[in-house]
Structures are given as structure tokens and as C-alpha cells.
mmCIF file of C-alpha atoms and ligand atoms in Angstrom:
data_model
loop_
_atom_site.group_PDB
_atom_site.id
_atom_site.type_symbol
_atom_site.label_atom_id
_atom_site.label_comp_id
_atom_site.label_asym_id
_atom_site.label_seq_id
_atom_site.Cartn_x
_atom_site.Cartn_y
_atom_site.Cartn_z
ATOM 1 C CA MET A 238 30.758 22.295 -7.448
ATOM 2 C CA HIS A 239 28.918 19.236 -6.639
ATOM 3 C CA VAL A 240 27.081 18.798 -3.421
ATOM 4 C CA THR A 241 25.029 15.857 -2.708
ATOM 5 C CA ALA A 242 22.633 16.150 0.599
ATOM 6 C CA ILE A 243 21.565 12.972 2.813
ATOM 7 C CA ILE A 244 18.554 13.654 4.698
ATOM 8 C CA ALA A 245 18.678 11.476 7.557
ATOM 9 C CA ALA A 246 15.168 9.848 8.372
ATOM 10 C CA GLY A 247 15.792 6.311 9.014
ATOM 11 C CA GLY A 248 14.475 6.857 12.992
ATOM 12 C CA ARG A 249 11.138 5.258 14.256
ATOM 13 C CA GLY A 250 10.358 8.340 16.786
ATOM 14 C CA ALA A 251 10.712 6.270 19.697
ATOM 15 C CA ARG A 252 10.352 9.227 21.773
ATOM 16 C CA PHE A 253 6.908 10.589 20.133
ATOM 17 C CA GLY A 254 4.879 7.802 20.397
ATOM 18 C CA GLY A 255 1.547 9.249 17.965
ATOM 19 C CA ALA A 256 0.090 6.299 15.051
ATOM 20 C CA VAL A 257 1.723 8.513 12.547
ATOM 21 C CA PRO A 258 5.555 8.623 12.422
ATOM 22 C CA LYS A 259 7.106 11.295 13.319
ATOM 23 C CA GLN A 260 8.487 12.389 10.139
ATOM 24 C CA LEU A 261 5.001 12.129 8.550
ATOM 25 C CA VAL A 262 2.693 14.854 10.732
ATOM 26 C CA ALA A 263 2.029 17.810 9.234
ATOM 27 C CA LEU A 264 2.634 21.680 10.079
ATOM 28 C CA GLY A 265 1.005 24.283 8.812
ATOM 29 C CA GLY A 266 -0.969 21.642 6.369
ATOM 30 C CA GLN A 267 2.874 19.577 4.852
ATOM 31 C CA PRO A 268 4.668 17.074 6.389
ATOM 32 C CA ILE A 269 8.126 17.396 8.519
ATOM 33 C CA LEU A 270 9.562 14.998 6.304
ATOM 34 C CA GLN A 271 7.969 17.027 2.753
ATOM 35 C CA ARG A 272 9.174 20.811 4.818
ATOM 36 C CA SER A 273 12.930 19.167 5.222
ATOM 37 C CA VAL A 274 13.881 17.290 1.916
ATOM 38 C CA GLU A 275 12.452 20.316 0.195
ATOM 39 C CA ALA A 276 14.649 23.134 2.355
ATOM 40 C CA PHE A 277 17.174 21.151 0.212
ATOM 41 C CA VAL A 278 15.325 20.593 -3.075
ATOM 42 C CA MET A 279 14.955 24.419 -3.634
ATOM 43 C CA HIS A 280 18.505 25.382 -2.634
ATOM 44 C CA PRO A 281 20.388 26.193 -5.648
ATOM 45 C CA ARG A 282 23.661 24.721 -4.322
ATOM 46 C CA ILE A 283 22.195 21.736 -3.731
ATOM 47 C CA THR A 284 23.326 19.006 -6.452
ATOM 48 C CA ASP A 285 21.011 16.174 -5.665
ATOM 49 C CA ILE A 286 19.357 14.450 -2.819
ATOM 50 C CA VAL A 287 19.629 10.699 -0.886
ATOM 51 C CA VAL A 288 16.936 10.014 1.947
ATOM 52 C CA ALA A 289 17.110 7.520 4.299
ATOM 53 C CA LEU A 290 13.849 6.279 5.516
ATOM 54 C CA PRO A 291 12.203 3.660 7.842
ATOM 55 C CA SER A 292 11.561 0.367 5.526
ATOM 56 C CA GLU A 293 7.700 0.816 5.613
ATOM 57 C CA LEU A 294 8.517 4.362 4.561
ATOM 58 C CA ALA A 295 10.885 3.324 1.482
ATOM 59 C CA ALA A 296 8.490 0.610 0.468
ATOM 60 C CA GLU A 297 5.521 3.574 -0.876
ATOM 61 C CA VAL A 298 7.888 6.199 -0.921
ATOM 62 C CA PRO A 299 5.612 9.580 -0.216
ATOM 63 C CA VAL A 300 5.043 11.627 -3.857
ATOM 64 C CA TYR A 301 6.334 14.687 -2.445
ATOM 65 C CA LEU A 302 9.792 12.692 -2.667
ATOM 66 C CA LYS A 303 9.792 12.655 -6.324
ATOM 67 C CA SER A 304 10.944 15.929 -7.522
ATOM 68 C CA ARG A 305 11.108 17.018 -11.154
ATOM 69 C CA HIS A 306 13.786 19.439 -10.486
ATOM 70 C CA LYS A 307 16.770 17.312 -8.811
ATOM 71 C CA SER A 308 17.100 13.586 -8.404
ATOM 72 C CA ILE A 309 16.163 12.644 -5.003
ATOM 73 C CA GLU A 310 17.007 8.508 -4.578
ATOM 74 C CA ILE A 311 15.622 6.908 -1.714
ATOM 75 C CA VAL A 312 17.855 4.096 0.987
ATOM 76 C CA GLU A 313 16.385 2.181 3.603
ATOM 77 C CA GLY A 314 17.619 3.159 6.627
ATOM 78 C CA GLY A 315 19.535 0.821 9.365
ATOM 79 C CA GLU A 316 19.555 -0.339 12.669
ATOM 80 C CA ARG A 317 21.166 3.300 14.019
ATOM 81 C CA ARG A 318 21.392 6.428 12.639
ATOM 82 C CA GLN A 319 25.215 6.266 10.873
ATOM 83 C CA ASP A 320 23.986 2.902 9.609
ATOM 84 C CA SER A 321 21.130 5.006 7.895
ATOM 85 C CA VAL A 322 23.651 7.838 6.827
ATOM 86 C CA ALA A 323 26.500 4.896 5.599
ATOM 87 C CA ARG A 324 23.874 3.820 3.161
ATOM 88 C CA ALA A 325 22.830 7.115 1.989
ATOM 89 C CA PHE A 326 26.487 7.542 1.477
ATOM 90 C CA ALA A 327 27.101 4.305 -0.650
ATOM 91 C CA ARG A 328 24.408 6.341 -3.112
ATOM 92 C CA VAL A 329 26.312 9.333 -2.770
ATOM 93 C CA PRO A 330 28.070 9.710 -6.524
ATOM 94 C CA SER A 331 31.621 10.144 -7.145
ATOM 95 C CA SER A 332 31.932 13.428 -8.698
ATOM 96 C CA ALA A 333 30.760 15.147 -5.100
ATOM 97 C CA ASP A 334 32.493 17.170 -3.878
ATOM 98 C CA ILE A 335 30.803 18.429 -0.394
ATOM 99 C CA VAL A 336 27.936 15.874 1.608
ATOM 100 C CA ILE A 337 25.954 17.666 3.769
ATOM 101 C CA ILE A 338 24.054 15.527 6.031
ATOM 102 C CA HIS A 339 20.238 17.303 7.501
ATOM 103 C CA ASP A 340 17.994 15.523 10.436
ATOM 104 C CA ALA A 341 14.525 15.703 8.755
ATOM 105 C CA ALA A 342 13.044 16.142 12.199
ATOM 106 C CA ARG A 343 14.711 19.673 11.860
ATOM 107 C CA PRO A 344 12.014 21.049 9.125
ATOM 108 C CA PHE A 345 13.097 24.691 9.775
ATOM 109 C CA VAL A 346 16.037 24.621 7.930
ATOM 110 C CA SER A 347 16.953 27.765 6.328
ATOM 111 C CA GLY A 348 18.509 28.497 3.454
ATOM 112 C CA ALA A 349 21.180 31.010 4.056
ATOM 113 C CA LEU A 350 22.205 27.827 7.251
ATOM 114 C CA ILE A 351 22.526 25.667 4.182
ATOM 115 C CA GLU A 352 24.957 28.036 2.244
ATOM 116 C CA ARG A 353 27.381 28.888 5.493
ATOM 117 C CA THR A 354 27.360 25.182 6.715
ATOM 118 C CA ILE A 355 28.381 24.658 2.580
ATOM 119 C CA ASP A 356 31.199 27.388 2.790
ATOM 120 C CA ALA A 357 32.655 26.563 5.817
ATOM 121 C CA ALA A 358 32.854 22.349 5.019
ATOM 122 C CA LEU A 359 34.743 23.698 1.869
ATOM 123 C CA ALA A 360 37.235 25.861 3.821
ATOM 124 C CA HIS A 361 37.970 23.524 6.547
ATOM 125 C CA GLY A 362 36.828 19.766 5.587
ATOM 126 C CA ALA A 363 34.062 19.600 8.277
ATOM 127 C CA ALA A 364 31.539 21.701 10.065
ATOM 128 C CA ILE A 365 28.805 22.412 11.559
ATOM 129 C CA ALA A 366 25.667 24.635 12.279
ATOM 130 C CA ALA A 367 25.315 25.055 16.661
ATOM 131 C CA LEU A 368 24.323 27.316 18.629
ATOM 132 C CA ALA A 369 26.350 28.883 21.750
ATOM 133 C CA ALA A 370 24.591 27.709 25.084
ATOM 134 C CA THR A 371 23.083 30.142 26.533
ATOM 135 C CA ASP A 372 22.016 28.634 29.664
ATOM 136 C CA THR A 373 23.974 27.171 32.738
ATOM 137 C CA VAL A 374 25.171 23.752 32.019
ATOM 138 C CA LYS A 375 25.709 21.583 34.790
ATOM 139 C CA ARG A 376 26.839 18.081 34.940
ATOM 140 C CA ALA A 377 25.111 15.761 37.682
ATOM 141 C CA ASP A 378 25.716 12.184 38.471
ATOM 142 C CA ASP A 379 23.268 9.639 38.167
ATOM 143 C CA ARG A 380 21.271 10.768 41.790
ATOM 144 C CA ARG A 381 21.025 14.068 39.841
ATOM 145 C CA VAL A 382 23.235 16.573 42.393
ATOM 146 C CA VAL A 383 25.542 18.364 40.357
ATOM 147 C CA VAL A 384 28.738 17.706 40.523
ATOM 148 C CA ASP A 385 30.212 20.188 38.132
ATOM 149 C CA THR A 386 28.670 24.012 36.109
ATOM 150 C CA LEU A 387 30.625 23.993 32.891
ATOM 151 C CA PRO A 388 32.313 27.127 31.458
ATOM 152 C CA ARG A 389 29.219 27.898 29.396
ATOM 153 C CA GLY A 390 31.805 30.176 26.713
ATOM 154 C CA ASP A 391 32.791 26.644 25.663
ATOM 155 C CA ILE A 392 29.834 24.857 25.121
ATOM 156 C CA PHE A 393 28.012 24.876 21.824
ATOM 157 C CA LEU A 394 25.161 22.934 21.523
ATOM 158 C CA ALA A 395 25.087 21.056 17.687
ATOM 159 C CA GLN A 396 22.509 21.236 15.247
ATOM 160 C CA THR A 397 22.246 20.016 11.880
ATOM 161 C CA PRO A 398 23.226 20.541 8.401
ATOM 162 C CA GLN A 399 26.447 18.824 9.162
ATOM 163 C CA ALA A 400 28.830 18.902 6.439
ATOM 164 C CA PHE A 401 32.033 17.430 4.678
ATOM 165 C CA ARG A 402 34.296 17.488 2.358
ATOM 166 C CA THR A 403 33.125 13.443 0.416
ATOM 167 C CA SER A 404 36.814 12.143 1.634
ATOM 168 C CA VAL A 405 36.588 13.168 5.038
ATOM 169 C CA LEU A 406 33.203 11.659 5.882
ATOM 170 C CA ARG A 407 34.278 8.272 3.864
ATOM 171 C CA ASP A 408 37.226 8.681 5.876
ATOM 172 C CA ALA A 409 34.844 8.658 8.980
ATOM 173 C CA LEU A 410 32.920 6.209 8.005
ATOM 174 C CA ALA A 411 35.254 3.514 6.974
ATOM 175 C CA SER A 412 37.200 3.968 10.594
ATOM 176 C CA THR A 413 36.562 1.565 13.286
ATOM 177 C CA VAL A 414 35.278 4.561 15.236
ATOM 178 C CA ALA A 415 32.339 3.966 13.108
ATOM 179 C CA ALA A 416 31.766 0.863 15.181
ATOM 180 C CA THR A 417 31.066 2.757 18.096
ATOM 181 C CA GLU A 418 27.280 4.528 18.233
ATOM 182 C CA SER A 419 27.412 7.985 17.674
ATOM 183 C CA THR A 420 24.315 10.562 17.296
ATOM 184 C CA ASP A 421 25.434 12.811 14.567
ATOM 185 C CA GLU A 422 28.496 12.235 11.880
ATOM 186 C CA SER A 423 30.670 15.181 13.296
ATOM 187 C CA ALA A 424 31.297 12.815 16.109
ATOM 188 C CA LEU A 425 32.743 9.956 13.800
ATOM 189 C CA VAL A 426 34.681 12.893 11.751
ATOM 190 C CA GLU A 427 36.520 14.283 15.211
ATOM 191 C CA ARG A 428 36.856 10.688 16.256
ATOM 192 C CA SER A 429 38.582 9.516 12.816
ATOM 193 C CA GLY A 430 40.959 12.690 13.749
ATOM 194 C CA HIS A 431 39.742 15.349 11.592
ATOM 195 C CA LYS A 432 39.114 19.054 13.289
ATOM 196 C CA VAL A 433 35.044 20.046 12.629
ATOM 197 C CA HIS A 434 34.377 23.790 12.360
ATOM 198 C CA ILE A 435 31.380 25.370 13.873
ATOM 199 C CA VAL A 436 29.560 27.967 12.226
ATOM 200 C CA ASP A 437 26.206 29.683 13.721
ATOM 201 C CA GLY A 438 23.338 27.592 14.409
ATOM 202 C CA ASP A 439 19.524 29.209 14.263
ATOM 203 C CA PRO A 440 17.288 29.167 17.432
ATOM 204 C CA ARG A 441 14.689 28.570 14.531
ATOM 205 C CA ASN A 442 15.917 25.472 12.957
ATOM 206 C CA LEU A 443 14.162 23.338 16.056
ATOM 207 C CA LYS A 444 14.559 19.707 16.343
ATOM 208 C CA ILE A 445 11.255 17.476 16.796
ATOM 209 C CA THR A 446 11.328 14.920 19.087
ATOM 210 C CA THR A 447 8.669 14.980 21.224
ATOM 211 C CA ALA A 448 4.961 15.612 20.820
ATOM 212 C CA ASP A 449 5.312 18.613 22.887
ATOM 213 C CA ASP A 450 7.377 20.095 19.999
ATOM 214 C CA ILE A 451 4.894 19.672 17.527
ATOM 215 C CA ALA A 452 2.719 22.399 18.970
ATOM 216 C CA ILE A 453 5.944 25.145 19.378
ATOM 217 C CA ALA A 454 6.891 24.787 16.088
ATOM 218 C CA GLU A 455 3.529 25.005 14.679
ATOM 219 C CA GLY A 456 3.578 28.406 16.025
ATOM 220 C CA LEU A 457 6.661 28.689 14.133
ATOM 221 C CA ALA A 458 4.769 27.856 10.862
ATOM 222 C CA ARG A 459 3.142 30.856 11.485
ATOM 223 C CA GLY A 460 5.937 32.885 12.758
ATOM 224 C CA LEU A 461 7.574 32.333 9.229
ATOM 225 C CA GLY A 462 4.642 33.707 7.956
ATOM 226 C CA GLU A 463 3.173 30.677 6.726
ATOM 227 C CA LYS A 464 -0.920 29.884 7.244
ATOM 228 C CA THR A 465 -1.506 27.167 9.465
ATOM 229 C CA SER A 466 -3.150 24.004 8.331
ATOM 230 C CA VAL A 467 -6.139 25.475 10.411
ATOM 231 C CA GLU A 468 -6.067 27.893 7.349
ATOM 232 C CA LEU A 469 -5.450 25.945 4.686
ATOM 233 C CA PRO A 470 -8.331 23.953 3.254
ATOM 234 C CA THR A 471 -8.675 20.478 4.322
ATOM 235 C CA LEU A 472 -10.940 19.255 1.689
ATOM 236 C CA ARG A 473 -10.025 18.595 -1.575
ATOM 237 C CA ILE A 474 -11.624 16.609 -4.885
ATOM 238 C CA GLY A 475 -10.832 14.409 -7.575
ATOM 239 C CA ASN A 476 -12.307 13.324 -10.566
ATOM 240 C CA GLY A 477 -10.809 9.959 -12.463
ATOM 241 C CA TYR A 478 -12.700 8.513 -15.439
ATOM 242 C CA ASP A 479 -12.043 4.929 -17.391
ATOM 243 C CA LEU A 480 -13.465 3.348 -20.549
ATOM 244 C CA HIS A 481 -12.419 -0.334 -21.772
ATOM 245 C CA ARG A 482 -14.403 -1.781 -24.774
ATOM 246 C CA LEU A 483 -15.612 -5.133 -24.641
ATOM 247 C CA VAL A 484 -15.140 -8.513 -26.201
ATOM 248 C CA THR A 485 -15.635 -11.769 -26.106
ATOM 249 C CA GLY A 486 -13.499 -14.802 -24.222
ATOM 250 C CA ARG A 487 -12.606 -12.012 -21.432
ATOM 251 C CA ARG A 488 -14.589 -12.350 -17.543
ATOM 252 C CA LEU A 489 -16.164 -8.977 -16.363
ATOM 253 C CA VAL A 490 -14.719 -7.968 -13.263
ATOM 254 C CA LEU A 491 -16.072 -4.327 -11.987
ATOM 255 C CA GLY A 492 -15.949 -3.106 -8.621
ATOM 256 C CA GLY A 493 -13.625 -6.790 -8.076
ATOM 257 C CA VAL A 494 -16.583 -8.775 -8.523
ATOM 258 C CA VAL A 495 -16.924 -11.259 -11.137
ATOM 259 C CA ILE A 496 -20.427 -10.190 -12.932
ATOM 260 C CA PRO A 497 -21.797 -13.391 -15.075
ATOM 261 C CA PHE A 498 -21.988 -12.322 -18.848
ATOM 262 C CA ASP A 499 -21.066 -13.240 -22.068
ATOM 263 C CA LYS A 500 -18.563 -10.506 -22.403
ATOM 264 C CA GLY A 501 -15.640 -8.511 -20.405
ATOM 265 C CA LEU A 502 -13.442 -5.510 -20.777
ATOM 266 C CA ALA A 503 -10.675 -6.103 -22.790
ATOM 267 C CA GLY A 504 -7.128 -3.955 -21.107
ATOM 268 C CA HIS A 505 -4.266 -5.105 -19.082
ATOM 269 C CA SER A 506 -4.512 -6.865 -16.191
ATOM 270 C CA ASP A 507 -8.498 -7.307 -15.225
ATOM 271 C CA ALA A 508 -9.264 -4.271 -16.841
ATOM 272 C CA ASP A 509 -11.761 -3.488 -14.223
ATOM 273 C CA ALA A 510 -12.867 0.305 -15.155
ATOM 274 C CA VAL A 511 -14.654 0.669 -11.457
ATOM 275 C CA CYS A 512 -11.363 0.186 -9.573
ATOM 276 C CA HIS A 513 -9.283 2.284 -12.333
ATOM 277 C CA ALA A 514 -11.913 5.271 -11.925
ATOM 278 C CA VAL A 515 -11.945 5.176 -8.760
ATOM 279 C CA THR A 516 -8.240 4.853 -7.982
ATOM 280 C CA ASP A 517 -7.117 8.006 -10.467
ATOM 281 C CA ALA A 518 -10.327 9.970 -8.364
ATOM 282 C CA VAL A 519 -8.280 9.382 -5.201
ATOM 283 C CA LEU A 520 -4.749 9.821 -6.955
ATOM 284 C CA GLY A 521 -6.106 12.761 -8.436
ATOM 285 C CA ALA A 522 -8.031 14.175 -4.709
ATOM 286 C CA ALA A 523 -4.040 14.206 -3.603
ATOM 287 C CA GLY A 524 -2.559 15.935 -6.497
ATOM 288 C CA ALA A 525 -0.714 12.393 -6.487
ATOM 289 C CA GLY A 526 -0.695 11.290 -10.549
ATOM 290 C CA ASP A 527 -2.421 9.167 -12.284
ATOM 291 C CA ILE A 528 -2.683 5.443 -12.052
ATOM 292 C CA GLY A 529 -0.717 5.182 -15.336
ATOM 293 C CA ARG A 530 2.371 6.695 -13.398
ATOM 294 C CA HIS A 531 2.415 4.761 -10.745
ATOM 295 C CA PHE A 532 1.029 1.374 -11.872
ATOM 296 C CA PRO A 533 2.285 1.510 -15.754
ATOM 297 C CA ASP A 534 0.924 -1.119 -18.177
ATOM 298 C CA THR A 535 4.739 -1.631 -19.689
ATOM 299 C CA ASP A 536 5.642 -2.955 -16.180
ATOM 300 C CA PRO A 537 5.153 -6.568 -15.635
ATOM 301 C CA ALA A 538 4.611 -6.328 -11.842
ATOM 302 C CA TRP A 539 1.341 -5.157 -12.545
ATOM 303 C CA LYS A 540 0.458 -7.508 -15.670
ATOM 304 C CA ASP A 541 -2.064 -9.721 -14.185
ATOM 305 C CA ALA A 542 -2.661 -7.584 -10.722
ATOM 306 C CA ASP A 543 -6.235 -7.413 -10.013
ATOM 307 C CA SER A 544 -7.156 -4.090 -9.673
ATOM 308 C CA ILE A 545 -8.870 -3.990 -6.123
ATOM 309 C CA ALA A 546 -5.176 -4.326 -4.844
ATOM 310 C CA LEU A 547 -3.845 -1.596 -7.497
ATOM 311 C CA LEU A 548 -6.677 0.638 -5.562
ATOM 312 C CA ALA A 549 -5.766 -0.572 -2.248
ATOM 313 C CA ARG A 550 -2.191 0.656 -3.094
ATOM 314 C CA ALA A 551 -3.276 3.942 -4.322
ATOM 315 C CA ALA A 552 -4.983 4.385 -1.203
ATOM 316 C CA LYS A 553 -1.618 4.120 0.441
ATOM 317 C CA ILE A 554 -0.262 6.276 -2.008
ATOM 318 C CA VAL A 555 -2.648 8.588 -0.841
ATOM 319 C CA ALA A 556 -2.694 7.963 2.755
ATOM 320 C CA LEU A 557 1.078 9.019 2.874
ATOM 321 C CA ALA A 558 0.376 12.173 0.857
ATOM 322 C CA GLY A 559 -1.519 13.195 4.582
ATOM 323 C CA TYR A 560 -5.019 12.433 3.778
ATOM 324 C CA THR A 561 -8.073 10.169 4.360
ATOM 325 C CA VAL A 562 -11.156 9.248 1.938
ATOM 326 C CA ILE A 563 -14.391 10.959 3.076
ATOM 327 C CA ASN A 564 -16.607 9.317 0.040
ATOM 328 C CA VAL A 565 -16.106 8.128 -3.171
ATOM 329 C CA ASP A 566 -19.425 8.105 -5.768
ATOM 330 C CA VAL A 567 -19.069 6.215 -8.929
ATOM 331 C CA VAL A 568 -21.405 6.250 -11.962
ATOM 332 C CA VAL A 569 -20.698 3.005 -14.398
ATOM 333 C CA ILE A 570 -22.746 3.788 -17.759
ATOM 334 C CA ALA A 571 -23.532 -0.085 -19.524
ATOM 335 C CA GLU A 572 -26.114 -0.794 -22.119
ATOM 336 C CA ARG A 573 -25.400 -4.452 -20.558
ATOM 337 C CA PRO A 574 -25.546 -6.574 -17.707
ATOM 338 C CA LYS A 575 -27.946 -5.015 -15.415
ATOM 339 C CA LEU A 576 -25.360 -3.908 -12.584
ATOM 340 C CA ALA A 577 -27.909 -2.977 -9.806
ATOM 341 C CA PRO A 578 -27.687 -6.123 -8.278
ATOM 342 C CA HIS A 579 -24.005 -6.066 -8.024
ATOM 343 C CA ALA A 580 -23.742 -2.794 -6.568
ATOM 344 C CA ASP A 581 -23.510 -3.400 -2.963
ATOM 345 C CA ALA A 582 -20.754 -6.105 -3.446
ATOM 346 C CA MET A 583 -18.854 -3.443 -5.688
ATOM 347 C CA ARG A 584 -19.418 -1.085 -2.835
ATOM 348 C CA ALA A 585 -17.636 -3.165 -0.038
ATOM 349 C CA ASN A 586 -14.412 -4.276 -2.371
ATOM 350 C CA VAL A 587 -14.304 -0.859 -2.917
ATOM 351 C CA ALA A 588 -14.597 0.238 0.579
ATOM 352 C CA ARG A 589 -12.347 -2.736 1.796
ATOM 353 C CA ALA A 590 -9.549 -1.347 -0.497
ATOM 354 C CA LEU A 591 -9.909 1.894 0.432
ATOM 355 C CA GLY A 592 -9.845 1.240 4.330
ATOM 356 C CA ILE A 593 -13.478 3.158 4.603
ATOM 357 C CA ALA A 594 -16.868 2.069 5.242
ATOM 358 C CA PRO A 595 -18.982 0.496 2.441
ATOM 359 C CA GLY A 596 -21.205 3.653 3.347
ATOM 360 C CA GLN A 597 -18.240 5.994 2.192
ATOM 361 C CA VAL A 598 -18.776 3.818 -1.324
ATOM 362 C CA SER A 599 -21.971 4.730 -3.828
ATOM 363 C CA VAL A 600 -22.357 2.933 -6.856
ATOM 364 C CA LYS A 601 -24.845 3.604 -9.590
ATOM 365 C CA GLY A 602 -25.520 2.238 -12.944
ATOM 366 C CA LYS A 603 -26.727 3.727 -16.222
ATOM 367 C CA THR A 604 -27.351 3.185 -19.516
ATOM 368 C CA ASN A 605 -26.335 5.177 -22.521
ATOM 369 C CA GLU A 606 -29.788 5.004 -24.182
ATOM 370 C CA GLY A 607 -28.230 3.486 -26.930
ATOM 371 C CA VAL A 608 -26.026 6.011 -27.983
ATOM 372 C CA GLY A 609 -22.298 5.569 -28.991
ATOM 373 C CA SER A 610 -20.346 3.059 -28.126
ATOM 374 C CA VAL A 611 -21.209 2.417 -24.782
ATOM 375 C CA GLY A 612 -25.032 2.671 -26.320
ATOM 376 C CA ALA A 613 -24.087 -0.315 -28.993
ATOM 377 C CA GLY A 614 -22.644 -2.474 -26.044
ATOM 378 C CA GLU A 615 -19.414 -2.501 -27.144
ATOM 379 C CA SER A 616 -17.640 -0.740 -24.194
ATOM 380 C CA ILE A 617 -18.309 0.206 -20.636
ATOM 381 C CA ALA A 618 -17.453 4.044 -19.245
ATOM 382 C CA VAL A 619 -17.052 4.639 -15.863
ATOM 383 C CA HIS A 620 -16.855 8.218 -14.263
ATOM 384 C CA ALA A 621 -16.404 8.454 -10.158
ATOM 385 C CA VAL A 622 -15.235 11.269 -8.170
ATOM 386 C CA ALA A 623 -13.686 11.032 -4.583
ATOM 387 C CA LEU A 624 -13.559 13.680 -1.771
ATOM 388 C CA ILE A 625 -10.605 13.377 0.874
ATOM 389 C CA ALA A 626 -9.305 15.607 3.613
ATOM 390 C CA ARG A 627 -6.314 16.101 5.619
ATOM 391 C CA THR A 628 -5.304 14.216 8.210
HETATM 392 MG MG1 MG B 158 -8.253 1.347 -17.186
#
């Protein structure tokens, strides 16, 4: 049985406001998007996952969407929700029997709810999670005058997940009804003539729509026995190291500064060992891998890249993982040339790439007292540490 999950995270959260996209707001120290995707990564019935992200997130995919357990495909979301889902559906393997769609804005979906939605879709072709209305439901006119009281027993409030046999969803997305805007996939399936069954939703399967919902969601995260962001350590440290050989015929670039010298560092790109060590330090602090994973030297895209630009990209990766850089401390070990005259220019470049102030960056020079290859002037080594904090 092949079940593909589509996580719809394409929206820009117009009702939410705030500087950080809604999907990236942390609950109990974990971004909403990460929680929603992980529920499906961890679920034994799910084979693979397609995530629709807004373009700015699709360009710099957060590291937690690179699962080693299951394939996670990323697609750029479209204008409307159904466009995002249609783009994601185009990536669903042809072998998929069931497609289960979930809103990234519902981070508390339980394994049991995923399970019963899949089972109902297998039995009936289409199934959604929904809650029976407990409030009395009124219909009002445009002046907010009540015109009708609806029989509550017939009213269900739709949630996600919504699961469909692949052929049923394909029909619905291809039919002309898909031209009209709809706020969930079930509406498309209903209008294309298929019967959609309801399974019991979960009141804790909250949809985070407004900033007020965050406070409720934090309470829920606590109620589910999780640690909150207050209890989790907010600071993390990372360490980076790099060494390059000194050779003739190359420019010496350190911290983005071209330093006059009769030799330069050998290596891929500009071989800027300061940027490489700082890149590894900030990535390491965020638990986001290392420079070789994000910018492999086998990839022609990075062949002549400025290392300062790679550092700026690493800073984005760290920001997307939910962290901000507090400070960076660098030690450059070189027998020659003298680095002190260039330290401030290096600090300014590294700070700019990280989006922090020069005062948050320190660059110190040292010799190796004539010992080893560094001492013999054959190489330059760099150590860096970075401190980051959860945003
Ligand atoms: Mg290097």
C-alpha cells in the first residue's frame, strides 16, 4: 500500500501578520511546519511526502525538511490553495494508492487521526476529518442580522487530513470545478460527484490562523507533555575548522579580504578558510550539517563562488532553522603574512554576510611558532566558534 502525503504550506498567512511566516513560528521550540511534516515522516502508513511551500521558502528549504527516513519532495506553491495542491499532486508517484492532504497550519495532527482518515479513504474512496458542531449555528445577512438557525446535528466543521483514492483526487483536480476557488480538496471532490465520508476529527487538531492562536497552541504543546520553548535551552554553540595549503599563483582571500602576499590558498572557489570555518561553525550550531553538504565541491554551481556568498547562504539556512547568530570568534593561524592590519575588514565582511554587527565578530591572528606545516608557511589553518539563539 503506497500512501503519499501532501503538506499544503503554500500560503503566506495574510491573516497572521508578523515578520516571520506563520509556518516558521516555533511552538515549544519547534517550527509549526516541522511539527506538521514530522507527524507524517514518523507515521508508518506514509510512504513519501510532497510539501508545497511559498517560493521564498522553496528557494531555501529548511534543513528539517531533508529527512533521511522518507523521500520529501518540495514544490513551489501556487496562487490559490488548490493550485499548490495540484502542483504537489503532479509529483505524486503513479504507484500511490492513496493521497492524504494536510494543512501545515495544523501541527497537532495525531497518528490515530492520520490512520482513520486513510482507512476511511480506502473503504469509501474519499474521507475527511471533521468535528460535529457543538455551538448553535446561525446564518446571518450582510448586516449581521440572524436569518436562520441551522439544525446543529447536520453541521460538521471540516479539518485536515483529507484522504482520497489517487484516481478520485485526479478526477477532481482535472474537472472544470477545479476552476472555482475552494478552501479544501473535499469541496472539489464533492462537486465532481464523489461521496466524501466523515471521520471523527480531533479538537486538539487546531488550525493556527491568527497570532492569538499561537498562545492557545503553546498551551496545547504543554498539555501534550512537551517541553515549552521556555524550558528548552535557547542557546547553542558550534565549532568550525579549516586548513588550506599555501601555493604560488593564487590570491590570498581571508574573510572576504584580498590580502597582498606572494602566495594564496589552494582549493575550490576562493579557498577562503575564514569563511569556510565560520560557515561550519554556524551550521554546526544549528545542527544543520556542514559546508560540504550544502555546497558540495562536485557541484559546478559553487565552483567559482565567493565564499563570503556561501557564508551568507549558510546564515539564511540557520535563520530558517529558527536561530539568530549571537557572536562568532575566529582564530587564524598563519606564520605569514601579518593579519592584524586586515582583521577589522574581515570582521566587517563576516558580520555583513551573517546579518549582524561587526562588534559581534572577532578575528584574531596567531603564528604556529614555526611548528608543522603552518609554521613552515605551507598552509593556513582557521578555527571558529559561533553562538546562536532560538528566535
Ligand atoms: Mg575550505
